[in-house]
């Protein structure tokens, strides 16, 4: 037995079975060639959930669904009263999503359980696989809403009331697809949470390193801004009287992009993600628009400064567009949120298995950010080709993914048996 491992390093997942499961998932909610369009609480999401629950029951797991549709598949421990070690991620995708984002983490967790079942290996603490609802926010805003509710950030009623552009609410859609569960949301102790996820950046693939030990997250500040103007005819109405909300929102989009460029040299990002305008028609100026964007930086102080720059720009954009602007919603995440002992466990486990690692920051938001508020949490990154993600060309190779899953297996075992 290698030093630092609770079990022999020869204990390893079944890579072929894992990949077959990934390929089955890739048939559900097919999008652009090679990709998925499995947005949250759609018929495709229901089909994937049904399939996943069937796999879990086949693996002897007890599946529960909570009131925001989060799924938990539990493998009993020898001491059932102890809080579970939870492994999870998400199964929903962006509208032009890939086959791996989130999915690799959930199906890796399933493969960990299947591997333990094959060898009849029990654990002291229960193991649970978690599937969080609406991680992507592609259909319902904000993203990561299921894990946020679990962590007590949002109430169940607030989550249920989130409305998609198609008019449906999360509550309606959970009911429609049969995943409005009865289990309470959160409020129970977890021993710990592991989330394996593709890196969604180029570093691991470029360096040929299979495992990223996620040390912290970029600090992100996001905002939704309401812009109010006034409808008018696009022809006769003079320029100096125009209060075009579409233009106001467009100015915000350019401003946040400029802030990203200003901090580009040190890795800062400024994102204009979405403009919704009304009436948004030819022949008429829009009297309402809503802008969604964010700024991110590895250094929390710089991220805070970028936020301040955006707020200053907002005042300037409001003046120049002659619109009223108000921040409707604001959020932030990131920084040193992960548990030092859990991060060390991931690193030490990889070392004991002989798997090369790279310490790395996460630049994307993840469910783990919310769960870190209520349980000791760590993330494991696996490579994705050229860092391409939120794109149908997203690709993760089996051989470069398997070492990370074996690290997850041994780290979760160590945690569950301690
Ligand atoms: Zn993801």
mmCIF file of C-alpha atoms and ligand atoms in Angstrom:
data_model
loop_
_atom_site.group_PDB
_atom_site.id
_atom_site.type_symbol
_atom_site.label_atom_id
_atom_site.label_comp_id
_atom_site.label_asym_id
_atom_site.label_seq_id
_atom_site.Cartn_x
_atom_site.Cartn_y
_atom_site.Cartn_z
ATOM 1 C CA UNK A 1 0.000 0.000 0.000
ATOM 2 C CA UNK A 2 1.398 3.381 -0.963
ATOM 3 C CA UNK A 3 2.083 5.815 1.792
ATOM 4 C CA UNK A 4 -0.778 8.245 2.248
ATOM 5 C CA UNK A 5 -3.454 6.055 0.709
ATOM 6 C CA UNK A 6 -6.131 4.306 2.736
ATOM 7 C CA UNK A 7 -6.477 1.656 0.019
ATOM 8 C CA UNK A 8 -4.043 0.115 -2.440
ATOM 9 C CA UNK A 9 -3.360 2.304 -5.468
ATOM 10 C CA UNK A 10 -4.424 -0.654 -7.589
ATOM 11 C CA UNK A 11 -7.992 0.237 -6.680
ATOM 12 C CA UNK A 12 -9.039 2.104 -9.817
ATOM 13 C CA UNK A 13 -12.194 2.984 -11.687
ATOM 14 C CA UNK A 14 -13.464 1.164 -14.761
ATOM 15 C CA UNK A 15 -12.583 3.683 -17.480
ATOM 16 C CA UNK A 16 -14.548 1.901 -20.196
ATOM 17 C CA UNK A 17 -17.726 1.876 -18.133
ATOM 18 C CA UNK A 18 -17.265 5.539 -17.211
ATOM 19 C CA UNK A 19 -16.888 6.490 -20.868
ATOM 20 C CA UNK A 20 -19.928 4.463 -21.926
ATOM 21 C CA UNK A 21 -21.927 6.423 -19.367
ATOM 22 C CA UNK A 22 -20.585 9.731 -20.699
ATOM 23 C CA UNK A 23 -21.535 8.644 -24.220
ATOM 24 C CA UNK A 24 -25.041 7.738 -23.125
ATOM 25 C CA UNK A 25 -25.422 11.163 -21.522
ATOM 26 C CA UNK A 26 -24.206 12.722 -24.796
ATOM 27 C CA UNK A 27 -27.279 11.253 -26.553
ATOM 28 C CA UNK A 28 -29.708 13.164 -24.331
ATOM 29 C CA UNK A 29 -30.484 16.739 -25.320
ATOM 30 C CA UNK A 30 -28.277 16.794 -28.389
ATOM 31 C CA UNK A 31 -27.411 20.310 -29.562
ATOM 32 C CA UNK A 32 -25.012 21.497 -32.239
ATOM 33 C CA UNK A 33 -22.754 18.749 -33.643
ATOM 34 C CA UNK A 34 -20.895 17.072 -30.779
ATOM 35 C CA UNK A 35 -22.543 19.230 -28.152
ATOM 36 C CA UNK A 36 -25.553 19.343 -25.860
ATOM 37 C CA UNK A 37 -28.439 21.779 -25.373
ATOM 38 C CA UNK A 38 -29.753 20.251 -22.155
ATOM 39 C CA UNK A 39 -30.942 23.378 -20.386
ATOM 40 C CA UNK A 40 -32.330 23.134 -16.879
ATOM 41 C CA UNK A 41 -35.754 21.558 -16.323
ATOM 42 C CA UNK A 42 -36.350 20.957 -20.030
ATOM 43 C CA UNK A 43 -37.669 17.625 -21.330
ATOM 44 C CA UNK A 44 -34.063 16.650 -22.013
ATOM 45 C CA UNK A 45 -33.092 17.483 -18.432
ATOM 46 C CA UNK A 46 -35.955 15.270 -17.241
ATOM 47 C CA UNK A 47 -34.793 12.419 -19.470
ATOM 48 C CA UNK A 48 -31.231 12.748 -18.163
ATOM 49 C CA UNK A 49 -32.442 12.853 -14.560
ATOM 50 C CA UNK A 50 -34.595 9.766 -15.148
ATOM 51 C CA UNK A 51 -31.638 7.912 -16.633
ATOM 52 C CA UNK A 52 -29.315 9.004 -13.844
ATOM 53 C CA UNK A 53 -31.784 7.948 -11.142
ATOM 54 C CA UNK A 54 -32.144 4.541 -12.819
ATOM 55 C CA UNK A 55 -28.347 4.135 -12.810
ATOM 56 C CA UNK A 56 -28.257 5.073 -9.144
ATOM 57 C CA UNK A 57 -30.978 2.600 -8.202
ATOM 58 C CA UNK A 58 -29.132 -0.101 -10.160
ATOM 59 C CA UNK A 59 -26.106 0.752 -8.030
ATOM 60 C CA UNK A 60 -28.158 0.227 -4.885
ATOM 61 C CA UNK A 61 -28.379 3.906 -3.990
ATOM 62 C CA UNK A 62 -31.341 5.578 -2.310
ATOM 63 C CA UNK A 63 -32.378 8.617 -4.347
ATOM 64 C CA UNK A 64 -34.058 11.624 -2.793
ATOM 65 C CA UNK A 65 -35.158 14.857 -4.435
ATOM 66 C CA UNK A 66 -35.401 18.116 -2.540
ATOM 67 C CA UNK A 67 -37.854 20.965 -3.027
ATOM 68 C CA UNK A 68 -35.648 22.745 -5.586
ATOM 69 C CA UNK A 69 -35.007 19.552 -7.570
ATOM 70 C CA UNK A 70 -31.518 18.781 -6.285
ATOM 71 C CA UNK A 71 -30.891 15.009 -6.453
ATOM 72 C CA UNK A 72 -29.061 13.036 -3.780
ATOM 73 C CA UNK A 73 -28.132 9.382 -4.294
ATOM 74 C CA UNK A 74 -26.966 7.855 -1.044
ATOM 75 C CA UNK A 75 -24.771 4.841 -0.401
ATOM 76 C CA UNK A 76 -25.099 3.767 3.199
ATOM 77 C CA UNK A 77 -22.125 3.840 5.525
ATOM 78 C CA UNK A 78 -21.331 1.565 8.446
ATOM 79 C CA UNK A 79 -22.319 4.413 10.745
ATOM 80 C CA UNK A 80 -25.462 5.738 9.065
ATOM 81 C CA UNK A 81 -25.870 8.559 11.562
ATOM 82 C CA UNK A 82 -22.687 10.301 10.404
ATOM 83 C CA UNK A 83 -22.931 13.161 7.888
ATOM 84 C CA UNK A 84 -22.194 11.996 4.335
ATOM 85 C CA UNK A 85 -19.204 12.665 2.130
ATOM 86 C CA UNK A 86 -20.795 14.243 -0.943
ATOM 87 C CA UNK A 87 -19.480 14.087 -4.521
ATOM 88 C CA UNK A 88 -21.294 16.005 -7.208
ATOM 89 C CA UNK A 89 -21.773 18.606 -9.896
ATOM 90 C CA UNK A 90 -24.509 19.282 -12.484
ATOM 91 C CA UNK A 91 -26.144 17.607 -15.485
ATOM 92 C CA UNK A 92 -27.700 20.682 -17.133
ATOM 93 C CA UNK A 93 -25.793 22.426 -19.917
ATOM 94 C CA UNK A 94 -25.608 25.740 -21.717
ATOM 95 C CA UNK A 95 -27.767 26.149 -24.855
ATOM 96 C CA UNK A 96 -24.581 25.535 -26.858
ATOM 97 C CA UNK A 97 -22.965 23.342 -24.232
ATOM 98 C CA UNK A 98 -20.506 20.500 -24.331
ATOM 99 C CA UNK A 99 -20.724 16.897 -23.194
ATOM 100 C CA UNK A 100 -18.402 17.288 -20.211
ATOM 101 C CA UNK A 101 -19.046 20.498 -18.261
ATOM 102 C CA UNK A 102 -20.585 19.347 -14.964
ATOM 103 C CA UNK A 103 -21.456 15.967 -16.407
ATOM 104 C CA UNK A 104 -17.959 14.558 -15.888
ATOM 105 C CA UNK A 105 -18.195 15.387 -12.176
ATOM 106 C CA UNK A 106 -21.554 13.676 -11.657
ATOM 107 C CA UNK A 107 -20.727 10.594 -13.702
ATOM 108 C CA UNK A 108 -17.272 10.353 -12.089
ATOM 109 C CA UNK A 109 -19.043 10.229 -8.730
ATOM 110 C CA UNK A 110 -21.298 7.466 -10.047
ATOM 111 C CA UNK A 111 -18.244 5.581 -11.297
ATOM 112 C CA UNK A 112 -16.627 5.917 -7.861
ATOM 113 C CA UNK A 113 -19.687 4.271 -6.291
ATOM 114 C CA UNK A 114 -19.850 1.554 -8.943
ATOM 115 C CA UNK A 115 -16.166 0.792 -8.355
ATOM 116 C CA UNK A 116 -16.714 0.461 -4.604
ATOM 117 C CA UNK A 117 -19.683 -1.805 -5.270
ATOM 118 C CA UNK A 118 -17.597 -4.025 -7.581
ATOM 119 C CA UNK A 119 -15.064 -4.577 -4.812
ATOM 120 C CA UNK A 120 -17.654 -4.713 -2.023
ATOM 121 C CA UNK A 121 -15.821 -1.896 -0.260
ATOM 122 C CA UNK A 122 -17.836 -0.301 2.513
ATOM 123 C CA UNK A 123 -17.149 3.053 4.151
ATOM 124 C CA UNK A 124 -17.587 4.349 7.652
ATOM 125 C CA UNK A 125 -19.525 7.427 6.551
ATOM 126 C CA UNK A 126 -22.260 7.420 3.915
ATOM 127 C CA UNK A 127 -21.386 8.599 0.416
ATOM 128 C CA UNK A 128 -23.773 10.739 -1.580
ATOM 129 C CA UNK A 129 -23.840 11.837 -5.185
ATOM 130 C CA UNK A 130 -25.347 15.304 -5.587
ATOM 131 C CA UNK A 131 -26.820 16.735 -8.793
ATOM 132 C CA UNK A 132 -27.523 20.444 -8.397
ATOM 133 C CA UNK A 133 -30.417 22.099 -10.226
ATOM 134 C CA UNK A 134 -29.825 24.847 -12.807
ATOM 135 C CA UNK A 135 -26.090 25.281 -12.411
ATOM 136 C CA UNK A 136 -25.698 26.979 -15.774
ATOM 137 C CA UNK A 137 -28.368 29.627 -15.497
ATOM 138 C CA UNK A 138 -28.898 29.182 -19.235
ATOM 139 C CA UNK A 139 -32.671 29.129 -18.850
ATOM 140 C CA UNK A 140 -33.267 30.528 -15.374
ATOM 141 C CA UNK A 141 -31.199 33.274 -13.769
ATOM 142 C CA UNK A 142 -29.155 33.201 -11.573
ATOM 143 C CA UNK A 143 -26.829 30.247 -12.157
ATOM 144 C CA UNK A 144 -25.950 27.722 -9.414
ATOM 145 C CA UNK A 145 -29.372 28.239 -7.907
ATOM 146 C CA UNK A 146 -29.851 24.708 -6.526
ATOM 147 C CA UNK A 147 -26.583 24.653 -4.613
ATOM 148 C CA UNK A 148 -27.164 28.232 -3.462
ATOM 149 C CA UNK A 149 -30.534 27.257 -2.000
ATOM 150 C CA UNK A 150 -28.932 24.243 -0.315
ATOM 151 C CA UNK A 151 -26.429 26.605 1.308
ATOM 152 C CA UNK A 152 -29.207 28.897 2.509
ATOM 153 C CA UNK A 153 -28.427 31.733 0.098
ATOM 154 C CA UNK A 154 -31.965 31.703 -1.388
ATOM 155 C CA UNK A 155 -35.312 30.545 -0.036
ATOM 156 C CA UNK A 156 -37.261 27.787 -1.778
ATOM 157 C CA UNK A 157 -40.053 30.219 -2.695
ATOM 158 C CA UNK A 158 -37.581 32.635 -4.249
ATOM 159 C CA UNK A 159 -36.056 29.838 -6.322
ATOM 160 C CA UNK A 160 -39.483 28.600 -7.450
ATOM 161 C CA UNK A 161 -40.403 32.092 -8.657
ATOM 162 C CA UNK A 162 -37.415 32.479 -11.029
ATOM 163 C CA UNK A 163 -38.862 32.908 -14.494
ATOM 164 C CA UNK A 164 -37.404 31.948 -17.876
ATOM 165 C CA UNK A 165 -37.790 34.019 -21.032
ATOM 166 C CA UNK A 166 -40.385 31.460 -22.134
ATOM 167 C CA UNK A 167 -42.552 32.465 -19.144
ATOM 168 C CA UNK A 168 -42.138 29.243 -17.152
ATOM 169 C CA UNK A 169 -40.984 29.367 -13.556
ATOM 170 C CA UNK A 170 -38.635 26.954 -11.829
ATOM 171 C CA UNK A 171 -41.495 25.846 -9.577
ATOM 172 C CA UNK A 172 -43.796 25.138 -12.556
ATOM 173 C CA UNK A 173 -41.120 23.277 -14.429
ATOM 174 C CA UNK A 174 -40.037 21.162 -11.465
ATOM 175 C CA UNK A 175 -43.658 20.083 -11.094
ATOM 176 C CA UNK A 176 -44.075 19.466 -14.822
ATOM 177 C CA UNK A 177 -41.037 17.213 -15.152
ATOM 178 C CA UNK A 178 -41.724 15.394 -11.882
ATOM 179 C CA UNK A 179 -38.749 16.656 -9.881
ATOM 180 C CA UNK A 180 -40.439 18.860 -7.302
ATOM 181 C CA UNK A 181 -39.223 16.770 -4.394
ATOM 182 C CA UNK A 182 -40.299 16.728 -0.808
ATOM 183 C CA UNK A 183 -36.949 16.634 0.945
ATOM 184 C CA UNK A 184 -36.076 19.859 2.759
ATOM 185 C CA UNK A 185 -33.455 22.006 1.028
ATOM 186 C CA UNK A 186 -30.189 22.003 2.955
ATOM 187 C CA UNK A 187 -30.223 22.380 6.693
ATOM 188 C CA UNK A 188 -28.396 19.098 7.258
ATOM 189 C CA UNK A 189 -24.709 18.603 7.938
ATOM 190 C CA UNK A 190 -22.377 17.309 5.238
ATOM 191 C CA UNK A 191 -19.051 15.828 6.218
ATOM 192 C CA UNK A 192 -17.467 17.313 3.104
ATOM 193 C CA UNK A 193 -18.019 18.033 -0.581
ATOM 194 C CA UNK A 194 -15.823 17.104 -3.551
ATOM 195 C CA UNK A 195 -16.509 18.453 -7.024
ATOM 196 C CA UNK A 196 -14.547 17.176 -9.988
ATOM 197 C CA UNK A 197 -14.969 19.453 -13.006
ATOM 198 C CA UNK A 198 -13.275 20.070 -16.331
ATOM 199 C CA UNK A 199 -10.917 23.026 -16.004
ATOM 200 C CA UNK A 200 -12.701 25.185 -18.593
ATOM 201 C CA UNK A 201 -9.335 26.769 -19.265
ATOM 202 C CA UNK A 202 -6.270 25.704 -21.276
ATOM 203 C CA UNK A 203 -3.596 25.187 -18.600
ATOM 204 C CA UNK A 204 -3.831 21.475 -17.774
ATOM 205 C CA UNK A 205 -4.235 20.348 -21.362
ATOM 206 C CA UNK A 206 -1.393 22.588 -22.562
ATOM 207 C CA UNK A 207 0.997 21.330 -19.875
ATOM 208 C CA UNK A 208 -0.090 17.712 -20.119
ATOM 209 C CA UNK A 209 -0.969 17.642 -16.407
ATOM 210 C CA UNK A 210 -4.056 15.517 -15.641
ATOM 211 C CA UNK A 211 -5.127 16.997 -12.299
ATOM 212 C CA UNK A 212 -5.621 20.560 -11.168
ATOM 213 C CA UNK A 213 -5.711 21.084 -7.410
ATOM 214 C CA UNK A 214 -8.064 24.033 -7.124
ATOM 215 C CA UNK A 215 -6.666 26.359 -4.491
ATOM 216 C CA UNK A 216 -9.205 29.196 -4.737
ATOM 217 C CA UNK A 217 -11.582 30.957 -7.073
ATOM 218 C CA UNK A 218 -11.214 34.202 -8.964
ATOM 219 C CA UNK A 219 -13.168 36.918 -7.213
ATOM 220 C CA UNK A 220 -16.180 37.769 -9.351
ATOM 221 C CA UNK A 221 -18.678 40.595 -9.072
ATOM 222 C CA UNK A 222 -21.796 40.235 -11.195
ATOM 223 C CA UNK A 223 -24.684 42.598 -11.732
ATOM 224 C CA UNK A 224 -28.030 42.918 -13.429
ATOM 225 C CA UNK A 225 -28.852 46.529 -14.268
ATOM 226 C CA UNK A 226 -32.329 47.821 -15.132
ATOM 227 C CA UNK A 227 -32.335 50.642 -17.695
ATOM 228 C CA UNK A 228 -35.407 52.803 -18.101
ATOM 229 C CA UNK A 229 -35.925 55.205 -21.014
ATOM 230 C CA UNK A 230 -38.910 56.201 -23.118
ATOM 231 C CA UNK A 231 -40.411 54.890 -26.343
ATOM 232 C CA UNK A 232 -40.412 57.268 -29.325
ATOM 233 C CA UNK A 233 -40.380 57.191 -33.123
ATOM 234 C CA UNK A 234 -37.006 56.322 -34.615
ATOM 235 C CA UNK A 235 -37.407 58.960 -37.342
ATOM 236 C CA UNK A 236 -38.590 62.369 -36.201
ATOM 237 C CA UNK A 237 -37.598 62.232 -32.535
ATOM 238 C CA UNK A 238 -34.520 64.468 -32.105
ATOM 239 C CA UNK A 239 -31.276 62.978 -30.860
ATOM 240 C CA UNK A 240 -31.044 65.275 -27.866
ATOM 241 C CA UNK A 241 -34.410 64.084 -26.548
ATOM 242 C CA UNK A 242 -33.807 60.379 -26.991
ATOM 243 C CA UNK A 243 -33.858 58.111 -23.983
ATOM 244 C CA UNK A 244 -33.206 54.802 -25.709
ATOM 245 C CA UNK A 245 -32.815 52.057 -23.082
ATOM 246 C CA UNK A 246 -31.273 49.722 -25.661
ATOM 247 C CA UNK A 247 -28.471 52.239 -26.188
ATOM 248 C CA UNK A 248 -28.000 52.670 -22.439
ATOM 249 C CA UNK A 249 -27.604 48.918 -21.997
ATOM 250 C CA UNK A 250 -25.254 48.769 -24.987
ATOM 251 C CA UNK A 251 -23.088 51.463 -23.379
ATOM 252 C CA UNK A 252 -22.890 49.297 -20.238
ATOM 253 C CA UNK A 253 -21.843 46.342 -22.386
ATOM 254 C CA UNK A 254 -19.000 48.321 -23.932
ATOM 255 C CA UNK A 255 -18.011 49.770 -20.548
ATOM 256 C CA UNK A 256 -17.656 46.385 -18.830
ATOM 257 C CA UNK A 257 -15.745 45.036 -21.820
ATOM 258 C CA UNK A 258 -13.378 48.025 -21.651
ATOM 259 C CA UNK A 259 -12.796 47.358 -17.935
ATOM 260 C CA UNK A 260 -11.856 43.782 -18.826
ATOM 261 C CA UNK A 261 -9.328 45.044 -21.372
ATOM 262 C CA UNK A 262 -7.913 47.546 -18.912
ATOM 263 C CA UNK A 263 -7.029 44.625 -16.589
ATOM 264 C CA UNK A 264 -6.240 42.144 -19.327
ATOM 265 C CA UNK A 265 -2.485 42.158 -18.659
ATOM 266 C CA UNK A 266 -3.002 40.775 -15.148
ATOM 267 C CA UNK A 267 -5.660 38.258 -16.173
ATOM 268 C CA UNK A 268 -8.750 40.348 -15.408
ATOM 269 C CA UNK A 269 -11.991 39.741 -17.272
ATOM 270 C CA UNK A 270 -14.985 41.952 -17.944
ATOM 271 C CA UNK A 271 -18.024 40.290 -19.477
ATOM 272 C CA UNK A 272 -21.110 41.651 -21.168
ATOM 273 C CA UNK A 273 -23.293 38.554 -21.052
ATOM 274 C CA UNK A 274 -26.803 39.603 -21.944
ATOM 275 C CA UNK A 275 -29.061 42.449 -23.005
ATOM 276 C CA UNK A 276 -32.811 42.073 -22.922
ATOM 277 C CA UNK A 277 -34.700 45.052 -24.375
ATOM 278 C CA UNK A 278 -38.330 46.022 -24.858
ATOM 279 C CA UNK A 279 -39.953 46.546 -27.301
ATOM 280 C CA UNK A 280 -36.653 45.867 -29.165
ATOM 281 C CA UNK A 281 -38.364 46.478 -32.519
ATOM 282 C CA UNK A 282 -37.622 48.481 -35.654
ATOM 283 C CA UNK A 283 -39.353 51.851 -35.743
ATOM 284 C CA UNK A 284 -39.449 52.463 -31.993
ATOM 285 C CA UNK A 285 -36.952 53.307 -29.281
ATOM 286 C CA UNK A 286 -36.873 50.843 -26.375
ATOM 287 C CA UNK A 287 -38.079 52.148 -23.052
ATOM 288 C CA UNK A 288 -36.698 49.253 -21.046
ATOM 289 C CA UNK A 289 -33.552 47.162 -21.125
ATOM 290 C CA UNK A 290 -31.807 44.864 -18.713
ATOM 291 C CA UNK A 291 -28.067 44.274 -18.808
ATOM 292 C CA UNK A 292 -26.249 41.327 -17.209
ATOM 293 C CA UNK A 293 -22.477 41.302 -16.810
ATOM 294 C CA UNK A 294 -19.593 40.670 -14.473
ATOM 295 C CA UNK A 295 -15.954 41.443 -13.691
ATOM 296 C CA UNK A 296 -13.388 38.953 -12.368
ATOM 297 C CA UNK A 297 -9.830 38.991 -11.125
ATOM 298 C CA UNK A 298 -7.512 36.672 -9.241
ATOM 299 C CA UNK A 299 -6.703 39.471 -6.781
ATOM 300 C CA UNK A 300 -9.793 40.324 -4.693
ATOM 301 C CA UNK A 301 -8.642 43.941 -4.279
ATOM 302 C CA UNK A 302 -8.394 44.391 -8.048
ATOM 303 C CA UNK A 303 -11.773 42.716 -8.524
ATOM 304 C CA UNK A 304 -13.242 45.186 -6.035
ATOM 305 C CA UNK A 305 -11.629 48.057 -7.952
ATOM 306 C CA UNK A 306 -13.089 46.716 -11.213
ATOM 307 C CA UNK A 307 -16.516 46.675 -9.606
ATOM 308 C CA UNK A 308 -16.056 50.300 -8.553
ATOM 309 C CA UNK A 309 -14.983 51.171 -12.112
ATOM 310 C CA UNK A 310 -18.164 49.592 -13.424
ATOM 311 C CA UNK A 311 -20.338 51.542 -11.001
ATOM 312 C CA UNK A 312 -18.622 54.768 -12.074
ATOM 313 C CA UNK A 313 -19.159 53.824 -15.722
ATOM 314 C CA UNK A 314 -22.808 53.129 -14.970
ATOM 315 C CA UNK A 315 -23.353 56.704 -13.850
ATOM 316 C CA UNK A 316 -21.626 57.972 -16.980
ATOM 317 C CA UNK A 317 -23.661 55.677 -19.273
ATOM 318 C CA UNK A 318 -26.883 56.813 -17.586
ATOM 319 C CA UNK A 319 -25.975 60.457 -18.160
ATOM 320 C CA UNK A 320 -24.988 60.002 -21.794
ATOM 321 C CA UNK A 321 -27.989 57.835 -22.700
ATOM 322 C CA UNK A 322 -30.378 60.026 -20.671
ATOM 323 C CA UNK A 323 -31.785 56.852 -19.091
ATOM 324 C CA UNK A 324 -32.323 55.891 -15.490
ATOM 325 C CA UNK A 325 -30.160 52.987 -14.426
ATOM 326 C CA UNK A 326 -30.394 50.968 -11.243
ATOM 327 C CA UNK A 327 -28.692 47.772 -10.113
ATOM 328 C CA UNK A 328 -31.498 45.229 -9.907
ATOM 329 C CA UNK A 329 -29.381 42.390 -8.555
ATOM 330 C CA UNK A 330 -25.745 41.929 -7.635
ATOM 331 C CA UNK A 331 -23.735 38.910 -6.563
ATOM 332 C CA UNK A 332 -20.175 37.973 -5.870
ATOM 333 C CA UNK A 333 -18.217 34.824 -5.285
ATOM 334 C CA UNK A 334 -14.716 33.404 -5.179
ATOM 335 C CA UNK A 335 -11.521 34.036 -3.179
ATOM 336 C CA UNK A 336 -10.241 31.629 -0.507
ATOM 337 C CA UNK A 337 -13.330 29.516 -0.043
ATOM 338 C CA UNK A 338 -11.973 25.989 -0.114
ATOM 339 C CA UNK A 339 -11.010 23.985 2.951
ATOM 340 C CA UNK A 340 -7.250 23.756 3.450
ATOM 341 C CA UNK A 341 -7.346 20.175 4.744
ATOM 342 C CA UNK A 342 -9.540 19.055 1.837
ATOM 343 C CA UNK A 343 -7.289 20.757 -0.721
ATOM 344 C CA UNK A 344 -4.254 19.100 0.869
ATOM 345 C CA UNK A 345 -6.040 15.754 0.810
ATOM 346 C CA UNK A 346 -6.568 16.061 -2.950
ATOM 347 C CA UNK A 347 -2.927 17.035 -3.512
ATOM 348 C CA UNK A 348 -1.535 14.321 -1.225
ATOM 349 C CA UNK A 349 -3.796 11.665 -2.725
ATOM 350 C CA UNK A 350 -2.615 12.534 -6.229
ATOM 351 C CA UNK A 351 1.003 12.390 -5.082
ATOM 352 C CA UNK A 352 0.489 8.977 -3.496
ATOM 353 C CA UNK A 353 -1.086 7.733 -6.730
ATOM 354 C CA UNK A 354 1.784 9.162 -8.777
ATOM 355 C CA UNK A 355 -0.534 11.556 -10.598
ATOM 356 C CA UNK A 356 1.051 14.892 -11.577
ATOM 357 C CA UNK A 357 -0.851 17.962 -10.376
ATOM 358 C CA UNK A 358 -0.902 21.698 -10.862
ATOM 359 C CA UNK A 359 -2.181 24.145 -8.266
ATOM 360 C CA UNK A 360 -4.732 26.239 -10.083
ATOM 361 C CA UNK A 361 -7.388 28.890 -9.493
ATOM 362 C CA UNK A 362 -10.922 28.454 -10.765
ATOM 363 C CA UNK A 363 -12.074 31.288 -12.998
ATOM 364 C CA UNK A 364 -15.623 30.011 -13.518
ATOM 365 C CA UNK A 365 -18.330 29.829 -10.881
ATOM 366 C CA UNK A 366 -19.220 26.373 -9.581
ATOM 367 C CA UNK A 367 -21.739 24.775 -7.238
ATOM 368 C CA UNK A 368 -18.772 24.085 -4.963
ATOM 369 C CA UNK A 369 -18.550 27.825 -4.240
ATOM 370 C CA UNK A 370 -21.922 27.725 -2.506
ATOM 371 C CA UNK A 371 -21.440 24.343 -0.820
ATOM 372 C CA UNK A 372 -18.137 25.626 0.573
ATOM 373 C CA UNK A 373 -20.242 27.910 2.796
ATOM 374 C CA UNK A 374 -21.764 24.915 4.608
ATOM 375 C CA UNK A 375 -19.204 22.097 4.306
ATOM 376 C CA UNK A 376 -15.451 21.603 3.916
ATOM 377 C CA UNK A 377 -15.049 21.620 0.136
ATOM 378 C CA UNK A 378 -12.432 20.904 -2.523
ATOM 379 C CA UNK A 379 -12.458 20.822 -6.305
ATOM 380 C CA UNK A 380 -10.482 18.647 -8.693
ATOM 381 C CA UNK A 381 -9.964 19.948 -12.231
ATOM 382 C CA UNK A 382 -9.424 17.675 -15.215
ATOM 383 C CA UNK A 383 -8.169 18.842 -18.629
ATOM 384 C CA UNK A 384 -10.308 20.031 -21.507
ATOM 385 C CA UNK A 385 -8.840 20.494 -24.949
ATOM 386 C CA UNK A 386 -7.603 24.050 -25.593
ATOM 387 C CA UNK A 387 -9.808 25.281 -22.770
ATOM 388 C CA UNK A 388 -12.809 25.284 -25.122
ATOM 389 C CA UNK A 389 -16.046 25.117 -23.121
ATOM 390 C CA UNK A 390 -19.631 26.424 -23.269
ATOM 391 C CA UNK A 391 -19.230 25.390 -26.880
ATOM 392 C CA UNK A 392 -20.191 22.240 -28.771
ATOM 393 C CA UNK A 393 -16.497 21.705 -29.562
ATOM 394 C CA UNK A 394 -15.726 21.157 -25.857
ATOM 395 C CA UNK A 395 -13.690 17.982 -25.531
ATOM 396 C CA UNK A 396 -12.155 15.971 -22.704
ATOM 397 C CA UNK A 397 -10.159 12.865 -23.516
ATOM 398 C CA UNK A 398 -10.730 9.700 -21.524
ATOM 399 C CA UNK A 399 -7.059 9.091 -20.769
ATOM 400 C CA UNK A 400 -6.524 12.583 -19.390
ATOM 401 C CA UNK A 401 -9.733 12.409 -17.320
ATOM 402 C CA UNK A 402 -9.279 9.022 -15.612
ATOM 403 C CA UNK A 403 -6.393 10.020 -13.271
ATOM 404 C CA UNK A 404 -8.557 12.759 -11.752
ATOM 405 C CA UNK A 405 -11.394 10.325 -11.122
ATOM 406 C CA UNK A 406 -9.021 7.949 -9.351
ATOM 407 C CA UNK A 407 -7.854 10.849 -7.190
ATOM 408 C CA UNK A 408 -11.512 11.564 -6.413
ATOM 409 C CA UNK A 409 -12.068 7.891 -5.555
ATOM 410 C CA UNK A 410 -9.165 7.672 -3.112
ATOM 411 C CA UNK A 411 -9.685 11.119 -1.596
ATOM 412 C CA UNK A 412 -13.384 10.418 -0.984
ATOM 413 C CA UNK A 413 -12.529 7.040 0.544
ATOM 414 C CA UNK A 414 -9.970 8.589 2.858
ATOM 415 C CA UNK A 415 -12.477 11.175 3.962
ATOM 416 C CA UNK A 416 -15.306 8.655 4.376
ATOM 417 C CA UNK A 417 -13.188 6.257 6.453
ATOM 418 C CA UNK A 418 -11.431 8.714 8.691
HETATM 419 ZN ZN1 LIG B 1 -20.083 23.412 -14.909
#
